[in-house]
Short mmCIF file of N, CA, C and O in Angstrom, two decimals:
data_model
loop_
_atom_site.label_atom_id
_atom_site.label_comp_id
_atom_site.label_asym_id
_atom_site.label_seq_id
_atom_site.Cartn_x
_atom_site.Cartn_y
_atom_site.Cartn_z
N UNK A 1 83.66 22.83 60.15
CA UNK A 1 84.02 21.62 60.84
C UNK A 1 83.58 20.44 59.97
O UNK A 1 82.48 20.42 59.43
N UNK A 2 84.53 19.38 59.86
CA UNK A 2 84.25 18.45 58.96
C UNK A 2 83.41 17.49 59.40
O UNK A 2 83.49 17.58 60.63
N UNK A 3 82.44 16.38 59.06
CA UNK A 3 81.45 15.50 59.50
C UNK A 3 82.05 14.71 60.64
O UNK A 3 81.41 14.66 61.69
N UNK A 4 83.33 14.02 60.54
CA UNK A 4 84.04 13.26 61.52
C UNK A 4 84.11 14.45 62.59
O UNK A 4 83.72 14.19 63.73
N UNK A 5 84.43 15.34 62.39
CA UNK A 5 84.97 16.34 64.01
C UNK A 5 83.97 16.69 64.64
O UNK A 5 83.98 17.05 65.82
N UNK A 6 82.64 16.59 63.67
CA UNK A 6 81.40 17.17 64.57
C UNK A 6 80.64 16.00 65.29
O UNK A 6 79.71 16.02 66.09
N UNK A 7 81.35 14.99 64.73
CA UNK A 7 81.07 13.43 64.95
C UNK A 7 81.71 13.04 66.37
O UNK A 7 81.13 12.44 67.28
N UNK A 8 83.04 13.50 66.36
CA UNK A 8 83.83 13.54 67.68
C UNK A 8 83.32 14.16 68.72
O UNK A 8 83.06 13.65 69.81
N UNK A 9 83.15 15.56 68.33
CA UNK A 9 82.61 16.52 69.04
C UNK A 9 81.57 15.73 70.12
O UNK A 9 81.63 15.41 71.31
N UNK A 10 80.76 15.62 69.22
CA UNK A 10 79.59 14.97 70.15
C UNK A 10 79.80 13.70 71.06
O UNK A 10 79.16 13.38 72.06
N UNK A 11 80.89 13.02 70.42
CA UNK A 11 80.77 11.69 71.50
C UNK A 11 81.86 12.45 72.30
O UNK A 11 81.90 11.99 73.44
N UNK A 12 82.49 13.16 72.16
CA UNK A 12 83.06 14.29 73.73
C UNK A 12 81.87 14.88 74.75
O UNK A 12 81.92 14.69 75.97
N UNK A 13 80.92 15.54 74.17
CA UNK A 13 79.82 15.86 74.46
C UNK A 13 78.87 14.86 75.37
O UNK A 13 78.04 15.07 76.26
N UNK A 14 79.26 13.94 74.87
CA UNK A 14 78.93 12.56 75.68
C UNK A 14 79.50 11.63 76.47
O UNK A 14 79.22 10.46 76.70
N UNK A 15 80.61 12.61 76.95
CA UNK A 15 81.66 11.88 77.98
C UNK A 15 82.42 11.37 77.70
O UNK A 15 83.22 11.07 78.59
N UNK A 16 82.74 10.86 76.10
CA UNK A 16 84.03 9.52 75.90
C UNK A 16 85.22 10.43 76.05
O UNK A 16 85.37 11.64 75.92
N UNK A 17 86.18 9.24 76.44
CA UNK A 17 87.46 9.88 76.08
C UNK A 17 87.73 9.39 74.72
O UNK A 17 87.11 8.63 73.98
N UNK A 18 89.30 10.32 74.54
CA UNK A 18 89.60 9.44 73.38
C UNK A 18 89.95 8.50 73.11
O UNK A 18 90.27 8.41 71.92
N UNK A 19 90.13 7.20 74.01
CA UNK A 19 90.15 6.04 74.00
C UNK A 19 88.53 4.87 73.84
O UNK A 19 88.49 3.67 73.57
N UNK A 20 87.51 5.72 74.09
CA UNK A 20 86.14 5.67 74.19
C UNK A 20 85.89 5.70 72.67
O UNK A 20 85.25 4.78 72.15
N UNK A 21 86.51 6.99 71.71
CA UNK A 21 86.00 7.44 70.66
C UNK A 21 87.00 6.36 69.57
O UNK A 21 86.71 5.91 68.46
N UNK A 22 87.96 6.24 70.18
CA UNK A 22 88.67 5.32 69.38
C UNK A 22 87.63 4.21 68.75
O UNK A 22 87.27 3.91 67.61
N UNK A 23 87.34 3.75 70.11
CA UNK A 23 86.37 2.03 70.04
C UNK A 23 85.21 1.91 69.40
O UNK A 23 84.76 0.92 68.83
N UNK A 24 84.61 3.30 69.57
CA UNK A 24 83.27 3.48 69.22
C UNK A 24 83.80 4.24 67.30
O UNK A 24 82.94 3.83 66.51
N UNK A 25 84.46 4.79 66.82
CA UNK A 25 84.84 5.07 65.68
C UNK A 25 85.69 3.78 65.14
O UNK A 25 85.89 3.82 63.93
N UNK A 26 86.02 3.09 65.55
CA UNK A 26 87.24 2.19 64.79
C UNK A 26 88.45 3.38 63.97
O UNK A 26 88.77 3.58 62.80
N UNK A 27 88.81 3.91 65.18
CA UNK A 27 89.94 4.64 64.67
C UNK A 27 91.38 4.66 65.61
O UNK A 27 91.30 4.32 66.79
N UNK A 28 92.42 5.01 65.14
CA UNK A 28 93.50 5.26 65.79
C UNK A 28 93.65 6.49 67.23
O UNK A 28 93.00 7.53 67.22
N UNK A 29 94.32 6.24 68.05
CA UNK A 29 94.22 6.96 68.96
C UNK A 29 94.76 8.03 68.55
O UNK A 29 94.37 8.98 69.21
N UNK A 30 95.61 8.34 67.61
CA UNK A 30 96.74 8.95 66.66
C UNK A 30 95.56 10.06 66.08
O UNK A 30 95.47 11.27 66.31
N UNK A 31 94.49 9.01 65.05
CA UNK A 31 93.58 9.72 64.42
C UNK A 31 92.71 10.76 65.41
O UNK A 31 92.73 11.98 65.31
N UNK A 32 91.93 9.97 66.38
CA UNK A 32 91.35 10.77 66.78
C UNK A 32 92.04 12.45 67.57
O UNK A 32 91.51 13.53 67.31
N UNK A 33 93.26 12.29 68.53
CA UNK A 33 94.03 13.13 68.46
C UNK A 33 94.19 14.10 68.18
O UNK A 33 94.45 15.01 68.96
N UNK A 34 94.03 14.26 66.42
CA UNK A 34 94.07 15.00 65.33
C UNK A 34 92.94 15.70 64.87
O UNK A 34 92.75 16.70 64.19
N UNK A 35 92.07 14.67 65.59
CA UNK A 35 90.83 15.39 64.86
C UNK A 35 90.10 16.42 66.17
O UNK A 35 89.21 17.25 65.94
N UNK A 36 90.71 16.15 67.54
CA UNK A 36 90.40 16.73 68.88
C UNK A 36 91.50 18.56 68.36
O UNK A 36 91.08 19.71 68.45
N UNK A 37 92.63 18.16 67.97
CA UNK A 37 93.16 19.38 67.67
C UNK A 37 92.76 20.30 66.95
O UNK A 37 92.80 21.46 67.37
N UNK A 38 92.11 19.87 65.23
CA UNK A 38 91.24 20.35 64.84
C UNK A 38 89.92 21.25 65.53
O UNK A 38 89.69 22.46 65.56
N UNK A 39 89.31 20.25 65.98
CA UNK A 39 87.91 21.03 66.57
C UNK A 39 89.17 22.25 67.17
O UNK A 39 89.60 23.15 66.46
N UNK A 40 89.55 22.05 68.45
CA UNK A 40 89.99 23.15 69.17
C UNK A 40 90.67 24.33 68.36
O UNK A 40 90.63 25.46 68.83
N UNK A 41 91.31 24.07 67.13
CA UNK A 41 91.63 25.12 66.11
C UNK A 41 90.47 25.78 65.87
O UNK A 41 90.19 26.82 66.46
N UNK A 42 89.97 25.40 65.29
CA UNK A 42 88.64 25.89 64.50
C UNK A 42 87.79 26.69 65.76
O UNK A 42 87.28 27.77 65.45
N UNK A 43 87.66 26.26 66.96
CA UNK A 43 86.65 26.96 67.90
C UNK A 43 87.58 27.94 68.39
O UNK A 43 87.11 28.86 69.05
N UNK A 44 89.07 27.89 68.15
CA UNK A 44 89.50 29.12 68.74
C UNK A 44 90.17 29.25 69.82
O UNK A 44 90.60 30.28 70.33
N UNK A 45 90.29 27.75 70.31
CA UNK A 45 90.41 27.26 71.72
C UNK A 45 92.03 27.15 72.17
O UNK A 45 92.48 26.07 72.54
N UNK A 46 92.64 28.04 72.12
CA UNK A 46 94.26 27.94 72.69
C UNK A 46 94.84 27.79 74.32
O UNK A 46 94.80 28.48 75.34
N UNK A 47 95.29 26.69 73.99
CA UNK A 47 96.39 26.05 75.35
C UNK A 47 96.66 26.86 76.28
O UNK A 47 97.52 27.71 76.09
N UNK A 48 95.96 26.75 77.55
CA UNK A 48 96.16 27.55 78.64
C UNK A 48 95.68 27.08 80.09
O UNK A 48 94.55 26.72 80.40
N UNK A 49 96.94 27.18 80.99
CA UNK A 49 96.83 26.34 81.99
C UNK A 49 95.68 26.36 83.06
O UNK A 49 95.58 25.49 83.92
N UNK A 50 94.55 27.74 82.88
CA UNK A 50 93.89 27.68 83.50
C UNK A 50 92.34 27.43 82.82
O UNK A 50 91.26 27.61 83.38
N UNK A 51 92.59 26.99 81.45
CA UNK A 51 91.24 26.08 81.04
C UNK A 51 91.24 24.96 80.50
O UNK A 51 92.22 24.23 80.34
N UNK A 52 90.21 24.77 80.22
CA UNK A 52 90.01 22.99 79.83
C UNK A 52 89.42 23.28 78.63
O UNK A 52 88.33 23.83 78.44
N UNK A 53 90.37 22.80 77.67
CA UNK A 53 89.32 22.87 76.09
C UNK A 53 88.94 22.10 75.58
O UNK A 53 88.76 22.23 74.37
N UNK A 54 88.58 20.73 76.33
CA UNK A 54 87.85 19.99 76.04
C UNK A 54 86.54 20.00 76.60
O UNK A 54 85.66 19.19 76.28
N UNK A 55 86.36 21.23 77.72
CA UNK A 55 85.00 21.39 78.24
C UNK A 55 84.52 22.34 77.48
O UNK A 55 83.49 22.15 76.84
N UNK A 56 85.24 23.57 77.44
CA UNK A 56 85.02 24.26 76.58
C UNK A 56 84.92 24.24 75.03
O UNK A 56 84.77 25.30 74.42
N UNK A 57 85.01 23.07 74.41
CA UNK A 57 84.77 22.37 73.11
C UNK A 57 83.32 21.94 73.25
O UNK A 57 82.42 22.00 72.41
N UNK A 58 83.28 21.60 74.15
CA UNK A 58 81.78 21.05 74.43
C UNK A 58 80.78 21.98 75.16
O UNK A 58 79.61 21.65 74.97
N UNK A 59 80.98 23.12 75.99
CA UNK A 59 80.45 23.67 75.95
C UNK A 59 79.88 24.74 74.29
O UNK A 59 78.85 25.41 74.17
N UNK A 60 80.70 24.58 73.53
CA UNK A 60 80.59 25.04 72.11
C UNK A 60 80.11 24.28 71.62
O UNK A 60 79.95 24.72 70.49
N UNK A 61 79.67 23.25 71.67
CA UNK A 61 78.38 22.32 70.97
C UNK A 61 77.71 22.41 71.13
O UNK A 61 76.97 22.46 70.15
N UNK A 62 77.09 22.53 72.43
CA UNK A 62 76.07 22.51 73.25
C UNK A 62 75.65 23.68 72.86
O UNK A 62 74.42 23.55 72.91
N UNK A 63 75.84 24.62 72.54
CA UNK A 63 75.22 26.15 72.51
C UNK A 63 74.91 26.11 71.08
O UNK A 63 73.98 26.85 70.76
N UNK A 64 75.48 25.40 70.07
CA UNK A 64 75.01 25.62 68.64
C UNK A 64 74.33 24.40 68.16
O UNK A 64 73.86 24.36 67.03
#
């Protein structure tokens, strides 16, 4: 995971949305986006209507 995604990670971890992480990164909503898809690649985390992988992104922080 690259420094920015573990960077994201955590201000997910900390409740922002990505409109939150936008403001607080000075980045595109576009960018961050991209970098939310990432993490969820990398942790393994595939699209499915009965989870949330943005909790479950963060529950994967939290444990490492």
């Amino acid at each position: 995971m690259s420094r920015r995604e573990a960077e994201i990670l955590e201000l997910m971890a900390e409740g922002r949305s990505n409109a939150g992480i936008c403001e607080r990164l000075f980045l595109s909503p576009r960018t961050v986006e991209s970098h939310v898809r990432a993490i969820f690649k990398k942790l393994g985390l595939q699209e499915a209507h009965d989870d949330h992988r943005r909790v479950l992104a963060v529950l994967a922080y939290l444990r490492s």
